[in-house]
Coordinates of C-alpha atoms in Angstrom, one line a residue:
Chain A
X74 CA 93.8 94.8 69.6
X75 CA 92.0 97.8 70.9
X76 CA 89.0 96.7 72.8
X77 CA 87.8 100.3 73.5
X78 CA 88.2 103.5 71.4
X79 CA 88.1 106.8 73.4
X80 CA 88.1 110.4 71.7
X81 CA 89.0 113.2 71.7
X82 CA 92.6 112.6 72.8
X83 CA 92.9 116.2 74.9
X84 CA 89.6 118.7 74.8
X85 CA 89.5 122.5 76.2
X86 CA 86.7 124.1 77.6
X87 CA 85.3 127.3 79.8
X88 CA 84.0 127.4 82.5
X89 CA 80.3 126.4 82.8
X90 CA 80.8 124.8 79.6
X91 CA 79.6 120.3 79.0
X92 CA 83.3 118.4 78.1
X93 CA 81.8 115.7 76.5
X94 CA 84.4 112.5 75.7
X95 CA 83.0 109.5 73.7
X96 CA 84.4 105.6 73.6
X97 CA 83.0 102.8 71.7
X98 CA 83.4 99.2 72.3
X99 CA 83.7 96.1 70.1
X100 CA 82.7 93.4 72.4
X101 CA 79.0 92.9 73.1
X102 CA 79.6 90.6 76.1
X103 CA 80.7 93.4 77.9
X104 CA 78.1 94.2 80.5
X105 CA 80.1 97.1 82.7
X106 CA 81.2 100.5 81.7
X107 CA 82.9 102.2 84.3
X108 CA 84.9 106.2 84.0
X109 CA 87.6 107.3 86.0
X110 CA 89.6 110.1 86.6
X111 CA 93.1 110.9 87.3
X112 CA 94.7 113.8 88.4
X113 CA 98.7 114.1 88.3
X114 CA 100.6 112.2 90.1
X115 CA 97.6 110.1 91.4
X116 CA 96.0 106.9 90.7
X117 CA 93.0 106.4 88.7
X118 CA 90.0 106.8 90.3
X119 CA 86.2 105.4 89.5
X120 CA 84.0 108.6 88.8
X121 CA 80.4 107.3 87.5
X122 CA 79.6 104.1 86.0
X123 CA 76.4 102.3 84.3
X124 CA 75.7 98.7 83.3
X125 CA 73.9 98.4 79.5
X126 CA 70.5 97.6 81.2
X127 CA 69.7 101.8 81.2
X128 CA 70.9 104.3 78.8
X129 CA 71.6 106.8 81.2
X130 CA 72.7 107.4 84.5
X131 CA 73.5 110.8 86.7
X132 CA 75.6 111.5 89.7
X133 CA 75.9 115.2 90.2
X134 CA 77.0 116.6 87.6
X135 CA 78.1 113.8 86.0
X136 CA 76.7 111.9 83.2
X137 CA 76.8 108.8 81.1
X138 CA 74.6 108.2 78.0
X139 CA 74.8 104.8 76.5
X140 CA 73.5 103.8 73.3
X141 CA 74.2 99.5 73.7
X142 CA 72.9 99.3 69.7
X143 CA 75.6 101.5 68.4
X144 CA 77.8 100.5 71.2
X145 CA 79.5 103.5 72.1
X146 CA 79.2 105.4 75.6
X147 CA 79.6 109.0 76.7
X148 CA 80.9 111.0 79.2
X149 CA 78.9 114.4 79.8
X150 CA 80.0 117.2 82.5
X151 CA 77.6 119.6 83.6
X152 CA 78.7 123.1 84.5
X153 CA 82.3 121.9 83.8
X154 CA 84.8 123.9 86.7
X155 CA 88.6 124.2 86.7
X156 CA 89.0 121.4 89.2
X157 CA 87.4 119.0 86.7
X158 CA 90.4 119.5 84.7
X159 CA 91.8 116.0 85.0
X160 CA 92.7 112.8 82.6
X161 CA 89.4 110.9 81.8
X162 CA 89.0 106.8 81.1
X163 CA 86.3 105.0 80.2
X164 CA 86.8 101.5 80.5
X165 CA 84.7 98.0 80.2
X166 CA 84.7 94.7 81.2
X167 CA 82.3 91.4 81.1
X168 CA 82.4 88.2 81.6
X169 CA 85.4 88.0 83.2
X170 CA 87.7 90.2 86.3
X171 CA 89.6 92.3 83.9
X172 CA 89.0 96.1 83.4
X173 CA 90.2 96.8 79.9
X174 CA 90.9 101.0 79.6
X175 CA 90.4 103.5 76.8
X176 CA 93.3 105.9 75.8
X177 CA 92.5 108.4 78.0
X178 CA 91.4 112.3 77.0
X179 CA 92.8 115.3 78.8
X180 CA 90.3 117.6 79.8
X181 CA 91.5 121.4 80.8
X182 CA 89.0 123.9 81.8
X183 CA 89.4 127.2 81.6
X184 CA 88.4 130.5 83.7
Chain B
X177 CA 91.2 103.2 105.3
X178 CA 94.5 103.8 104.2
X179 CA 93.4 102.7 100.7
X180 CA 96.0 100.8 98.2
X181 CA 99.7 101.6 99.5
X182 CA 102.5 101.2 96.8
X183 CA 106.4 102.0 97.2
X184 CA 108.8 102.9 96.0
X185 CA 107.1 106.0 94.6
X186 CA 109.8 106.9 92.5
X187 CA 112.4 105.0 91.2
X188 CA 115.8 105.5 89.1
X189 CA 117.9 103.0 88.2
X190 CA 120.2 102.1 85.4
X191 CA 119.8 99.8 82.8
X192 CA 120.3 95.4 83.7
X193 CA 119.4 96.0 87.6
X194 CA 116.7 94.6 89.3
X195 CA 114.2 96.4 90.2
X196 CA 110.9 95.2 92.7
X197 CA 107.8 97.2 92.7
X198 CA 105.9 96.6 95.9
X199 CA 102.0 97.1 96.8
X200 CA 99.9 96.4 99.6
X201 CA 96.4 96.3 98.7
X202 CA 93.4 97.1 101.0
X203 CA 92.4 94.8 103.4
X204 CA 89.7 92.5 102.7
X205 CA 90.0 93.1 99.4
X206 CA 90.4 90.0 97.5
X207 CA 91.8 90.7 94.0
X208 CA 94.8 92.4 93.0
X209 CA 95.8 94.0 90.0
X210 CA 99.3 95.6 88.4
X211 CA 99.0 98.1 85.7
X212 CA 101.5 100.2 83.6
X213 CA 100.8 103.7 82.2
X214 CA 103.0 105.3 79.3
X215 CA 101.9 108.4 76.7
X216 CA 102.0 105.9 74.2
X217 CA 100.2 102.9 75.7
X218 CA 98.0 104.4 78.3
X219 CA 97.0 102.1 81.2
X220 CA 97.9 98.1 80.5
X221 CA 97.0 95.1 82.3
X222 CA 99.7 93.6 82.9
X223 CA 98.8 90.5 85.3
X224 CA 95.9 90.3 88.3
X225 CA 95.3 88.3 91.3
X226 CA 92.4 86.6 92.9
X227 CA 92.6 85.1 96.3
X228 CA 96.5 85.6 96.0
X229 CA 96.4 83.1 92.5
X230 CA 97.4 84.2 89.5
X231 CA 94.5 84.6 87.0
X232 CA 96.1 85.9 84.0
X233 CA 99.3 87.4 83.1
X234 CA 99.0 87.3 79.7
X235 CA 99.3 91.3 79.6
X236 CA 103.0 90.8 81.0
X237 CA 105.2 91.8 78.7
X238 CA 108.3 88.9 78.6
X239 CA 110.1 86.3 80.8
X240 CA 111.9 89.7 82.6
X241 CA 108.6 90.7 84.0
X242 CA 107.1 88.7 87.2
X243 CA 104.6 88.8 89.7
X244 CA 104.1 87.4 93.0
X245 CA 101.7 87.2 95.7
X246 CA 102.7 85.6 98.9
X247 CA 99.8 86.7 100.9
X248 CA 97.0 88.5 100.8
X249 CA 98.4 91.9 101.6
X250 CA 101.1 92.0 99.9
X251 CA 102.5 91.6 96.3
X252 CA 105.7 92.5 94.5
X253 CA 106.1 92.9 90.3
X254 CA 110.0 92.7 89.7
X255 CA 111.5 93.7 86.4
X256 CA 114.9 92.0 85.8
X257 CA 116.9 93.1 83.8
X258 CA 115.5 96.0 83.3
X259 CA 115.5 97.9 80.2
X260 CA 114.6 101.8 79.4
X261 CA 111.8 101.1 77.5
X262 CA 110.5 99.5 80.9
X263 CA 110.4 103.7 81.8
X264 CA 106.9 104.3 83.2
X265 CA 104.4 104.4 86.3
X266 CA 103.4 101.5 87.6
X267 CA 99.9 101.2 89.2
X268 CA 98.2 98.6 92.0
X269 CA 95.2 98.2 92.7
X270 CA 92.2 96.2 94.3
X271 CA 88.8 95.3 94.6
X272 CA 86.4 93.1 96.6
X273 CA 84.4 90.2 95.3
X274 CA 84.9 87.3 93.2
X275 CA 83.0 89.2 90.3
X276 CA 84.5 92.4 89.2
X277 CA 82.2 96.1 90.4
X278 CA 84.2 97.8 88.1
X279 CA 85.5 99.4 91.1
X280 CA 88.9 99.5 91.3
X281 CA 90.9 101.1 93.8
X282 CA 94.4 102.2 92.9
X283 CA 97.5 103.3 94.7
X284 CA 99.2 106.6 93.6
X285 CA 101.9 104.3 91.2
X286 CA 105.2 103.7 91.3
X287 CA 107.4 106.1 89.0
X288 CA 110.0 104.1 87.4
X289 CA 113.1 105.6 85.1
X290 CA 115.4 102.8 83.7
X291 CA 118.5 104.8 82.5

C-alpha cells in the first residue's frame, strides 16, 4: 500500500528554470511533510519541510505549497542550478516515529 | 559531528553467507532507523529503534532479516542467508526526541551485492 504518490518519476530542466515535483498523500492523520535530497552515493538528506498548519513555506530558494484539502504537496525550485541536480523525496509521517517516503524523482538541470 | 557512521560501505558476497550491516548513529540521538533503497522499491522502512527497543519491524522483510541494538551507539542489521534479491544499499539513520522532527539524519549506506 502506497502511503504517498510522488511524480514525475525523472524531470529535465535549464538553468534558471522552477523543477516542480508533486506527492499526494492518503492519510489525513499525517501532520509532517518533510523533502529530502540525495545526491549519488550519499544518504538522504532533509531539504525543507512544513507541517499542514500553513500552506506554504520558503527557505531560499526552495519551496513547499501545500494544499491539506486536496492533500497533495509540492516541491518548487527557484532559479534551478546544475548542482540542484539530485534525487528528490517527499515523505510524511503522523502520529507515530515512522517516516514513510515517496518514489523519488530525478531532477537534472541543464546548462 | 561526525554525523551517522555506517560500514561496510560496500559489500560483495555470494549467495547463503552471512552478511552484518553495521551503523553507529550520532550521539545523543535516541532513535535509530534501518532503511533499504532499490530502483524498484525506492527507500523502505525496514525496522526502527527508540531508546535501543525495538518499535516496529514489521517493514523487515522475513525470518532471514534481523536487527539488533545493544547499545545506544551501535546497531547491526544481519541478513542470513542471504539471497540476490537482498542486492541493494542499505541506509541508517537517526534522530533526537521521543516524537519524530521529520529530521532524519542518514549515513552514506551500505552497498550490498549478493552474487
Amino acid at each position: 500500500q502506497q502511503q504517498v504518490k510522488q511524480s514525475p518519476q525523472s524531470l529535465i530542466v535549464q538553468k534558471g528554470g522552477i523543477p516542480i515535483i508533486n506527492c499526494a498523500y492518503e492519510n489525513t492523520a499525517f501532520d509532517y511533510f518533510p523533502w529530502y535530497q540525495q545526491f549519488p552515493g550519499k544518504g538522504p538528506a532533509l531539504l525543507i519541510a512544513i507541517r499542514p498548519d500553513v500552506s506554504e513555506k520558503k527557505e531560499g530558494r526552495f519551496t513547499i505549497s501545500f494544499n491539506k484539502s486536496a492533500k497533495q504537496f509540492s516541491l518548487h525550485i527557484m532559479d534551478s542550478q546544475p548542482g540542484d541536480s539530485a534525487t528528490y523525496f517527499c515523505a510524511t509521517t503522523g502520529g507515530g516515529n515512522k517516516l514513510t517516503f515517496g518514489t523519488g524523482t530525478q531532477l537534472k538541470v541543464e546548462l | 559531528d561526525a554525523g551517522v557512521i555506517q560500514s561496510p560501505r560496500h559489500e560483495v558476497t555470494e549467495m547463503g553467507q552471512e552478511v552484518t550491516l553495521r551503523c553507529k548513529p550520532i550521539s545523543g540521538h535516541n532513535s535509530l532507523f534501518w532503511y533499504r533503497q532499490t530502483m524498484m522499491r525506492g527507500l523502505e522502512l525496514l525496522i526502527y529503534f527508540n531508546n535501543n527497543v525495538p518499535i516496529d519491524d514489521s517493514g523487515m522483510p522475513e525470518d532471514r532479516f534481523s536487527a539488533k541494538m545493544p547499545n545506544a551507539s551501535f546497531s547491526t542489521l544481519k541478513i542470513q542467508p542471504s539471497e540476490p534479491r537482498d542486492s541493494a544499499v542499505y541506509f541508517c539513520a537517526s534522530s533526537s526526541g521521543g516524537r519524530i522532527s521529520g529530521e532524519l539524519f542518514f549515513g552514506e549506506g551500505s552497498r550490498l551485492t549478493v552474487l
